[in-house]
Amino acid sequence: MSTTPRAAVILAAGQGTRMRSPVPKVLHRVGGRAMLDHAIDAAEALGCERIVVVVGDHSPEVRAHVVKRLGEAAVAVQDPPLGTGHAVLAARQALNGFTGRVVVTYGDVPLLKARDIEPVAAGEGLAVLGFEARDAAAYGRLVLGSDGGLEAIVEAKEATPEQLALTLCNSGVLAAETELLFSLLDDVKNENAKGEYYLTDVVGLARGRGLAARTATANEDAVMGVNAQAELAQAEALFQSVQRDALLEAGVTMPAPDTVHLSWDTKVGPGAVIEPYVVFGPGVVVEGGARIRAFSHLEGATIAAGAEVGPYARLRPGAKLAEGVKVGNFVEVKNVAMARGAKANHLAYLGDGEVGAGANIGAGTIFCNYDGFFKHRTVVESGAFVGSNSSLVAPVTVGAGAMVGSGSVITTDVAPGDLALARAPQQARTGWAARFMERMRAKKAGKG
């Protein structure tokens, strides 16, 4: 990577009206992460020491998002919106004092990575990132000279038939030295139908000064912009395909990979097995040798080697499963650490607490963790056995090796090795059921 300092200007001021959503366009998610965050990630991976996000005055949510991640100094406001060239000019003050190369990218291009941008970020002079289009359609064309240099960017509606035949198209991403970029932008005019200042005009202006411009290319999918819900779904599908292929290549077993939905930060170790229809939210780590069975949903969870989850399990943030843990069907675990060999095989809710090594949580068990105002912890120590259909009312501890009888409501601590029973005694009324049934049958027959 070049030693020349780098900065990024990320354009995120568009209205996004085609999304038809109350959520600002660049905050829509791909792989569980806002598209704008994908763009910031790429800029950081590129080594940009300054990142400026140009936002619109119409979108306080986007501004708040940028401030939370990068701070107030990273925000530039374009008001009113007068085109892409005008948007980059809005970042000038935020880049005050910066000397180096400035890369211009976009907050609605979530699949673009640092490796794609690097060829234009490196080197000197004006550089534009292009792509070979499968269907050039309405894309702007990159017109090259006989020496391979970039002569002009021509919009499709203004192109000649010969230029329309070109398939090398403009991604919108470019880079130049700070002084050169803003010098060229100062000369951009708005003499067009929309009365806007176009970033693409800098190429013609540079050539008019006798300066060279060059191109680099990226895969078309990498530079895909998202402007509508259908394109968001397409970007998600492309993202998922890349993530799945990477896991398969790394040695993860997925019998039906197309049914597995991954997040941007999902980590799965070699030798793990992911069965069909598993959904990973953000923050999941699965070690090699673990098995995630079908129709499970995981978020913010850590699963150690040899653990088994599901089918139909839900792991929420803070779930930590050690080696050999079994969380079975229709079990929900939230903010609970389960030690080696612990089991909750079916139909349980474990929220806020810990389960010791080798402990067994019976079917229908509930950690009653919420009193309407605060959350409380339940501790089931090593080797304890909690019988089916029990409610453990937190804060409460079931000691090591203790047992809880089925159907109990436990409200106080159970000492190690004790048996706790908390249920009404069973009563028998001889012949009551038979007499009741007989009366009911007679009553029904009378109405008939």
Coordinates of C-alpha atoms in Angstrom, one line a residue:
M1 CA 0.0 0.0 0.0
S2 CA 1.2 3.5 -0.8
T3 CA 2.7 5.7 2.0
T4 CA 0.8 8.7 0.6
P5 CA -1.8 9.8 3.2
R6 CA -5.4 8.9 2.1
A7 CA -8.8 10.3 2.9
A8 CA -12.2 9.2 1.8
V9 CA -15.3 11.2 1.0
I10 CA -18.4 9.0 1.1
L11 CA -21.5 10.5 -0.6
A12 CA -24.6 9.7 1.4
A13 CA -26.9 12.7 0.8
G14 CA -29.3 11.1 -1.6
Q15 CA -33.0 11.2 -0.9
G16 CA -33.5 7.5 -1.7
T17 CA -37.1 8.1 -2.7
R18 CA -37.2 4.9 -4.8
M19 CA -36.7 2.8 -1.7
R20 CA -40.2 3.9 -0.6
S21 CA -39.1 3.4 3.0
P22 CA -39.0 5.5 6.2
V23 CA -35.5 4.2 6.7
P24 CA -32.9 6.4 4.9
K25 CA -31.5 4.5 2.0
V26 CA -27.9 4.2 3.2
L27 CA -29.1 2.8 6.5
H28 CA -30.8 -0.2 4.9
R29 CA -28.8 -3.3 5.8
V30 CA -26.9 -5.9 3.8
G31 CA -25.7 -8.8 5.7
G32 CA -27.1 -7.3 8.9
R33 CA -25.0 -4.1 8.5
A34 CA -26.0 -0.7 7.2
M35 CA -24.8 -0.1 3.7
L36 CA -23.1 3.1 4.9
D37 CA -21.1 1.1 7.4
H38 CA -19.9 -1.2 4.7
A39 CA -18.6 1.9 2.9
I40 CA -16.9 3.1 6.0
D41 CA -15.4 -0.3 6.6
A42 CA -13.9 -0.2 3.1
A43 CA -12.4 3.3 3.6
E44 CA -10.9 2.2 6.9
A45 CA -9.4 -1.0 5.4
L46 CA -8.0 1.2 2.6
G47 CA -6.0 3.1 5.3
C48 CA -7.8 6.4 5.1
E49 CA -6.8 8.6 7.9
R50 CA -9.7 10.9 7.4
I51 CA -13.2 9.8 6.4
V52 CA -15.8 12.4 5.6
V53 CA -19.5 11.4 5.0
V54 CA -21.5 13.9 3.1
V55 CA -25.1 13.8 4.3
G56 CA -28.3 15.7 3.4
D57 CA -30.0 18.1 5.7
H58 CA -33.1 16.1 5.2
S59 CA -31.7 13.0 7.0
P60 CA -30.8 13.6 10.7
E61 CA -30.8 9.8 11.2
V62 CA -27.8 9.4 8.8
R63 CA -26.0 12.3 10.5
A64 CA -26.5 10.7 13.9
H65 CA -25.3 7.4 12.6
V66 CA -22.1 8.9 11.3
V67 CA -21.5 10.9 14.5
K68 CA -21.9 7.8 16.6
R69 CA -19.3 5.8 14.6
L70 CA -16.8 8.5 13.5
G71 CA -17.6 11.7 15.4
E72 CA -18.9 15.1 14.5
A73 CA -15.8 16.0 12.5
A74 CA -16.6 13.3 9.9
V75 CA -19.9 14.9 8.9
A76 CA -20.3 17.3 5.9
V77 CA -23.7 18.6 5.0
Q78 CA -24.8 19.2 1.4
D79 CA -27.7 21.6 1.5
P80 CA -29.3 22.0 -1.0
P81 CA -28.4 18.9 -3.1
L82 CA -26.9 20.2 -6.3
G83 CA -25.2 17.1 -7.8
T84 CA -22.3 14.8 -7.0
G85 CA -19.6 17.4 -7.7
H86 CA -21.3 19.8 -5.4
A87 CA -21.5 17.0 -2.7
V88 CA -17.7 16.5 -2.8
L89 CA -17.2 20.2 -2.5
A90 CA -19.3 20.1 0.7
A91 CA -16.5 18.0 2.2
R92 CA -13.8 20.6 1.6
Q93 CA -13.9 22.2 5.0
A94 CA -13.8 18.8 6.8
L95 CA -10.6 18.0 4.8
N96 CA -9.0 21.3 5.7
G97 CA -5.3 20.8 6.2
F98 CA -5.2 17.3 4.7
T99 CA -2.6 16.7 2.0
G100 CA -2.7 13.4 0.1
R101 CA -5.1 11.4 -2.0
V102 CA -8.8 11.7 -1.7
V103 CA -11.0 8.7 -2.7
V104 CA -14.7 9.4 -3.5
T105 CA -17.0 6.5 -2.8
Y106 CA -20.7 6.0 -2.1
G107 CA -22.8 5.0 0.9
D108 CA -25.2 2.9 -1.2
V109 CA -22.5 0.6 -2.7
P110 CA -22.3 -2.1 0.0
L111 CA -20.3 -4.7 -1.8
L112 CA -17.3 -2.5 -2.7
K113 CA -14.1 -3.6 -0.8
A114 CA -10.8 -1.9 -0.2
R115 CA -9.1 -4.3 -2.6
D116 CA -11.4 -3.0 -5.4
I117 CA -10.6 0.6 -4.6
E118 CA -6.9 0.2 -4.1
P119 CA -5.9 0.5 -7.8
V120 CA -7.3 4.0 -8.0
A121 CA -6.3 5.0 -4.5
A122 CA -2.7 4.1 -5.3
G123 CA -0.5 6.1 -7.7
E124 CA -0.9 9.7 -8.7
G125 CA -3.2 12.0 -10.7
L126 CA -6.8 11.5 -11.5
A127 CA -8.0 7.9 -11.5
V128 CA -11.5 6.5 -12.1
L129 CA -12.8 3.1 -11.3
G130 CA -14.7 1.4 -14.1
F131 CA -16.3 -2.0 -14.7
E132 CA -17.2 -4.1 -17.7
A133 CA -21.0 -4.1 -17.8
R134 CA -23.0 -7.2 -18.8
D135 CA -25.6 -4.7 -20.0
A136 CA -24.3 -1.2 -20.3
A137 CA -27.8 0.3 -20.7
A138 CA -27.9 3.8 -19.1
Y139 CA -24.4 3.7 -17.5
G140 CA -22.0 6.4 -18.3
R141 CA -19.2 5.2 -20.6
L142 CA -15.5 5.5 -20.1
V143 CA -13.9 6.7 -23.3
L144 CA -10.2 5.7 -23.6
G145 CA -7.6 7.2 -25.9
S146 CA -5.2 5.3 -28.1
D147 CA -2.7 5.4 -25.3
G148 CA -5.2 3.7 -22.9
G149 CA -5.7 6.9 -20.9
L150 CA -9.1 8.1 -19.9
E151 CA -10.3 10.8 -22.3
A152 CA -13.9 11.4 -21.1
I153 CA -16.9 10.1 -19.2
V154 CA -19.9 10.3 -21.5
E155 CA -23.4 9.8 -20.1
A156 CA -25.6 7.4 -22.1
K157 CA -28.1 9.9 -23.2
E158 CA -25.4 12.1 -24.7
A159 CA -23.3 9.3 -26.2
T160 CA -22.8 8.6 -29.9
P161 CA -23.7 5.2 -31.3
E162 CA -20.0 4.3 -31.3
Q163 CA -19.7 5.3 -27.6
L164 CA -22.9 3.4 -26.7
A165 CA -21.2 0.3 -28.0
L166 CA -18.6 0.6 -25.3
T167 CA -19.0 -1.7 -22.3
L168 CA -16.4 -0.1 -20.0
C169 CA -18.7 1.9 -17.7
N170 CA -18.2 4.4 -14.8
S171 CA -18.7 3.2 -11.3
G172 CA -18.6 6.8 -9.9
V173 CA -15.6 6.0 -7.7
L174 CA -12.5 8.1 -8.3
A175 CA -9.4 9.4 -6.6
A176 CA -7.0 12.4 -6.9
E177 CA -4.7 14.5 -4.8
T178 CA -6.6 16.9 -2.6
E179 CA -5.5 20.1 -4.3
L180 CA -6.1 18.7 -7.8
L181 CA -9.5 17.4 -7.0
F182 CA -10.9 20.6 -5.5
S183 CA -9.2 22.7 -8.1
L184 CA -11.0 20.7 -10.8
L185 CA -14.3 20.9 -8.9
D186 CA -14.1 24.6 -8.6
D187 CA -14.2 24.7 -12.4
V188 CA -17.2 22.4 -12.8
K189 CA -20.3 24.2 -14.2
N190 CA -24.0 23.4 -13.9
E191 CA -24.9 24.1 -17.5
N192 CA -27.1 21.0 -17.9
A193 CA -30.8 20.2 -17.9
K194 CA -30.8 19.5 -14.1
G195 CA -28.7 22.5 -13.2
E196 CA -26.4 20.3 -11.2
Y197 CA -22.6 20.1 -10.7
Y198 CA -21.5 16.7 -11.9
L199 CA -18.4 14.9 -10.5
T200 CA -17.8 13.2 -13.8
D201 CA -17.0 16.6 -15.4
V202 CA -13.6 16.6 -13.7
V203 CA -12.2 14.2 -16.3
G204 CA -12.8 16.6 -19.2
L205 CA -11.5 19.5 -17.2
A206 CA -8.3 17.6 -16.4
R207 CA -7.8 16.7 -20.0
G208 CA -8.4 20.3 -20.9
R209 CA -5.5 21.3 -18.7
G210 CA -3.3 18.7 -20.4
L211 CA -3.4 16.4 -17.4
A212 CA -3.6 12.6 -17.7
A213 CA -6.4 10.5 -16.3
R214 CA -6.4 6.8 -15.9
T215 CA -8.8 3.9 -15.2
A216 CA -8.8 0.7 -13.2
T217 CA -11.5 -1.9 -13.2
A218 CA -13.5 -3.8 -10.7
N219 CA -16.1 -6.6 -11.0
E220 CA -19.5 -5.3 -11.9
D221 CA -21.1 -6.9 -8.8
A222 CA -18.6 -5.1 -6.5
V223 CA -19.7 -1.6 -7.7
M224 CA -23.4 -2.3 -7.7
G225 CA -25.4 0.6 -6.3
V226 CA -28.6 0.2 -4.4
N227 CA -31.5 2.5 -5.2
A228 CA -34.6 0.4 -4.8
Q229 CA -35.8 -2.5 -2.7
A230 CA -35.3 -5.0 -5.6
E231 CA -31.7 -3.9 -5.8
L232 CA -31.2 -4.2 -2.1
A233 CA -32.4 -7.8 -2.3
Q234 CA -30.1 -8.4 -5.2
A235 CA -27.1 -7.0 -3.2
E236 CA -28.1 -9.2 -0.3
A237 CA -28.1 -12.3 -2.5
L238 CA -24.7 -11.4 -3.9
F239 CA -23.3 -10.8 -0.4
Q240 CA -24.7 -14.1 0.9
S241 CA -23.3 -16.0 -2.1
V242 CA -19.8 -14.7 -1.4
Q243 CA -20.0 -15.4 2.3
R244 CA -21.2 -19.0 1.8
D245 CA -18.5 -19.7 -0.8
A246 CA -15.8 -18.5 1.7
L247 CA -17.1 -20.8 4.4
L248 CA -17.3 -23.8 2.1
E249 CA -13.8 -23.1 1.0
A250 CA -12.6 -22.8 4.6
G251 CA -13.9 -26.3 5.4
V252 CA -17.4 -25.7 6.8
T253 CA -20.0 -28.3 5.9
M254 CA -23.3 -26.9 4.6
P255 CA -25.5 -29.5 2.9
A256 CA -27.8 -26.8 1.6
P257 CA -25.8 -23.5 1.6
D258 CA -28.4 -21.5 -0.3
T259 CA -30.7 -21.8 2.7
V260 CA -28.2 -20.5 5.2
H261 CA -28.4 -16.7 5.9
L262 CA -25.1 -15.2 7.2
S263 CA -24.2 -11.9 8.8
W264 CA -21.4 -9.6 7.8
D265 CA -19.3 -10.7 10.8
T266 CA -20.3 -14.4 11.1
K267 CA -17.3 -16.6 12.0
V268 CA -17.5 -20.4 11.6
G269 CA -14.5 -22.6 12.1
P270 CA -13.4 -25.4 9.8
G271 CA -15.2 -28.7 10.5
A272 CA -18.4 -27.1 11.8
V273 CA -21.7 -28.3 10.4
I274 CA -24.4 -25.9 9.5
E275 CA -27.7 -27.6 8.6
P276 CA -30.4 -26.1 6.3
Y277 CA -32.4 -23.0 7.1
V278 CA -30.1 -21.5 9.7
V279 CA -30.1 -17.7 10.2
F280 CA -27.1 -15.9 11.7
G281 CA -27.6 -12.4 13.1
P282 CA -24.6 -10.2 13.9
G283 CA -22.0 -11.3 16.4
V284 CA -21.9 -15.1 16.1
V285 CA -18.8 -17.2 16.5
V286 CA -19.1 -21.0 15.9
E287 CA -16.0 -23.0 16.5
G288 CA -14.9 -25.9 14.4
G289 CA -16.6 -29.2 15.3
A290 CA -19.9 -27.6 16.5
R291 CA -23.1 -28.5 14.8
I292 CA -25.9 -26.0 14.2
R293 CA -29.0 -27.9 13.3
A294 CA -31.8 -26.9 11.0
F295 CA -34.2 -23.9 11.5
S296 CA -32.2 -22.3 14.2
H297 CA -31.6 -18.6 14.7
L298 CA -28.4 -17.2 16.3
E299 CA -27.4 -13.7 17.3
G300 CA -24.6 -12.5 19.5
A301 CA -23.7 -16.0 20.5
T302 CA -20.5 -18.1 20.9
I303 CA -20.6 -21.8 20.3
A304 CA -17.6 -24.0 21.2
A305 CA -16.4 -27.1 19.5
G306 CA -18.5 -30.2 20.1
A307 CA -21.6 -28.2 21.0
E308 CA -24.9 -28.8 19.3
V309 CA -27.7 -26.3 18.7
G310 CA -31.2 -27.0 17.5
P311 CA -33.1 -27.9 15.5
Y312 CA -35.5 -24.9 16.0
A313 CA -33.3 -23.3 18.7
R314 CA -32.8 -19.6 19.3
L315 CA -29.6 -18.2 20.7
R316 CA -29.8 -14.5 21.6
P317 CA -27.0 -12.0 22.6
G318 CA -24.8 -13.2 25.4
A319 CA -25.4 -16.9 24.9
K320 CA -22.1 -18.8 25.5
L321 CA -22.0 -22.5 24.9
A322 CA -19.0 -24.4 26.0
E323 CA -17.7 -27.8 24.6
G324 CA -20.3 -30.5 24.5
V325 CA -23.3 -28.3 25.4
K326 CA -26.6 -29.3 23.9
V327 CA -29.3 -26.8 23.3
G328 CA -32.2 -28.6 21.6
N329 CA -35.4 -27.9 19.8
F330 CA -37.5 -25.0 20.9
V331 CA -35.0 -23.7 23.4
E332 CA -34.2 -20.0 23.8
V333 CA -31.0 -18.9 25.5
K334 CA -30.2 -15.3 26.2
N335 CA -27.3 -13.9 28.2
V336 CA -26.5 -17.3 29.7
A337 CA -23.2 -19.1 29.9
M338 CA -23.6 -22.9 29.7
A339 CA -20.5 -24.8 30.9
R340 CA -19.1 -28.0 29.4
G341 CA -21.6 -30.8 28.9
A342 CA -24.6 -28.9 30.1
K343 CA -27.9 -29.7 28.4
A344 CA -31.3 -28.1 27.7
N345 CA -32.7 -30.5 25.3
H346 CA -36.1 -29.1 24.6
L347 CA -38.8 -26.5 25.2
A348 CA -37.1 -24.2 27.7
Y349 CA -36.3 -20.5 28.2
L350 CA -33.0 -19.6 29.8
G351 CA -32.5 -15.9 30.3
D352 CA -29.8 -14.1 32.3
G353 CA -27.6 -16.5 34.3
E354 CA -25.4 -19.5 34.1
V355 CA -25.6 -23.3 33.9
G356 CA -22.8 -25.3 35.3
A357 CA -20.9 -28.2 33.8
G358 CA -23.0 -31.3 33.3
A359 CA -26.2 -29.7 34.6
N360 CA -29.5 -30.8 33.0
I361 CA -32.4 -28.5 32.3
G362 CA -35.6 -30.3 31.8
A363 CA -38.3 -29.7 29.2
G364 CA -40.5 -26.7 29.9
T365 CA -38.1 -25.0 32.3
I366 CA -38.2 -21.3 32.6
F367 CA -35.7 -18.9 34.1
C368 CA -38.1 -16.2 35.3
N369 CA -35.6 -13.3 35.0
Y370 CA -37.8 -10.2 34.7
D371 CA -39.9 -8.6 37.5
G372 CA -41.4 -6.0 35.3
F373 CA -38.6 -3.5 36.0
F374 CA -35.3 -5.2 36.3
K375 CA -33.6 -8.4 35.1
H376 CA -32.2 -10.9 37.6
R377 CA -29.8 -13.9 37.3
T378 CA -30.4 -17.6 37.7
V379 CA -27.5 -19.9 38.6
V380 CA -27.7 -23.6 38.1
E381 CA -24.5 -25.1 39.4
S382 CA -22.6 -28.1 38.1
G383 CA -24.3 -31.5 38.0
A384 CA -27.7 -30.1 39.1
F385 CA -30.8 -31.5 37.7
V386 CA -33.9 -29.4 37.0
G387 CA -37.1 -31.4 36.4
S388 CA -39.5 -30.7 33.6
N389 CA -42.0 -27.8 33.7
S390 CA -40.1 -26.0 36.5
S391 CA -40.0 -22.2 37.0
L392 CA -36.9 -20.8 38.6
V393 CA -37.8 -17.3 39.9
A394 CA -34.6 -15.1 39.9
P395 CA -32.5 -14.2 41.6
V396 CA -32.0 -17.8 42.6
T397 CA -29.3 -20.5 42.8
V398 CA -29.7 -24.2 42.4
G399 CA -26.6 -25.7 44.1
A400 CA -24.1 -28.2 42.7
G401 CA -25.7 -31.7 42.4
A402 CA -29.1 -30.5 43.6
M403 CA -32.4 -31.6 42.1
V404 CA -35.6 -29.7 41.4
G405 CA -38.7 -31.8 41.2
S406 CA -40.8 -31.5 38.1
G407 CA -43.4 -28.8 38.1
S408 CA -41.8 -26.8 40.9
V409 CA -41.8 -23.1 41.3
I410 CA -38.5 -22.3 43.0
T411 CA -38.2 -18.9 44.7
T412 CA -35.4 -19.5 47.2
D413 CA -31.9 -21.0 46.8
V414 CA -31.5 -24.7 46.7
A415 CA -28.5 -26.0 48.7
P416 CA -26.0 -28.3 47.0
G417 CA -27.1 -31.9 47.0
D418 CA -30.7 -31.1 48.1
L419 CA -34.0 -31.9 46.5
A420 CA -36.4 -29.0 46.2
L421 CA -40.1 -29.6 45.7
A422 CA -42.5 -26.6 45.4
R423 CA -45.9 -27.8 44.2
A424 CA -49.4 -28.5 45.6
P425 CA -49.9 -32.1 46.9
Q426 CA -51.8 -34.4 44.7
Q427 CA -55.4 -35.3 45.7
A428 CA -57.6 -38.1 44.6
R429 CA -61.5 -37.9 44.7
T430 CA -62.7 -41.4 44.2
G431 CA -65.2 -41.8 41.3
W432 CA -65.6 -38.0 40.7
A433 CA -64.5 -38.1 37.1
A434 CA -66.8 -41.0 36.2
R435 CA -69.8 -39.2 37.8
F436 CA -69.0 -36.0 36.0
M437 CA -68.7 -37.7 32.6
E438 CA -72.0 -39.4 33.1
R439 CA -73.8 -36.1 34.0
M440 CA -72.3 -34.4 31.0
R441 CA -73.3 -37.2 28.6
A442 CA -76.8 -37.1 29.9
K443 CA -77.0 -33.3 29.6
K444 CA -75.8 -33.5 26.0
A445 CA -78.3 -36.2 25.1
G446 CA -81.1 -34.2 26.6
K447 CA -80.2 -31.2 24.3
G448 CA -80.1 -33.5 21.3

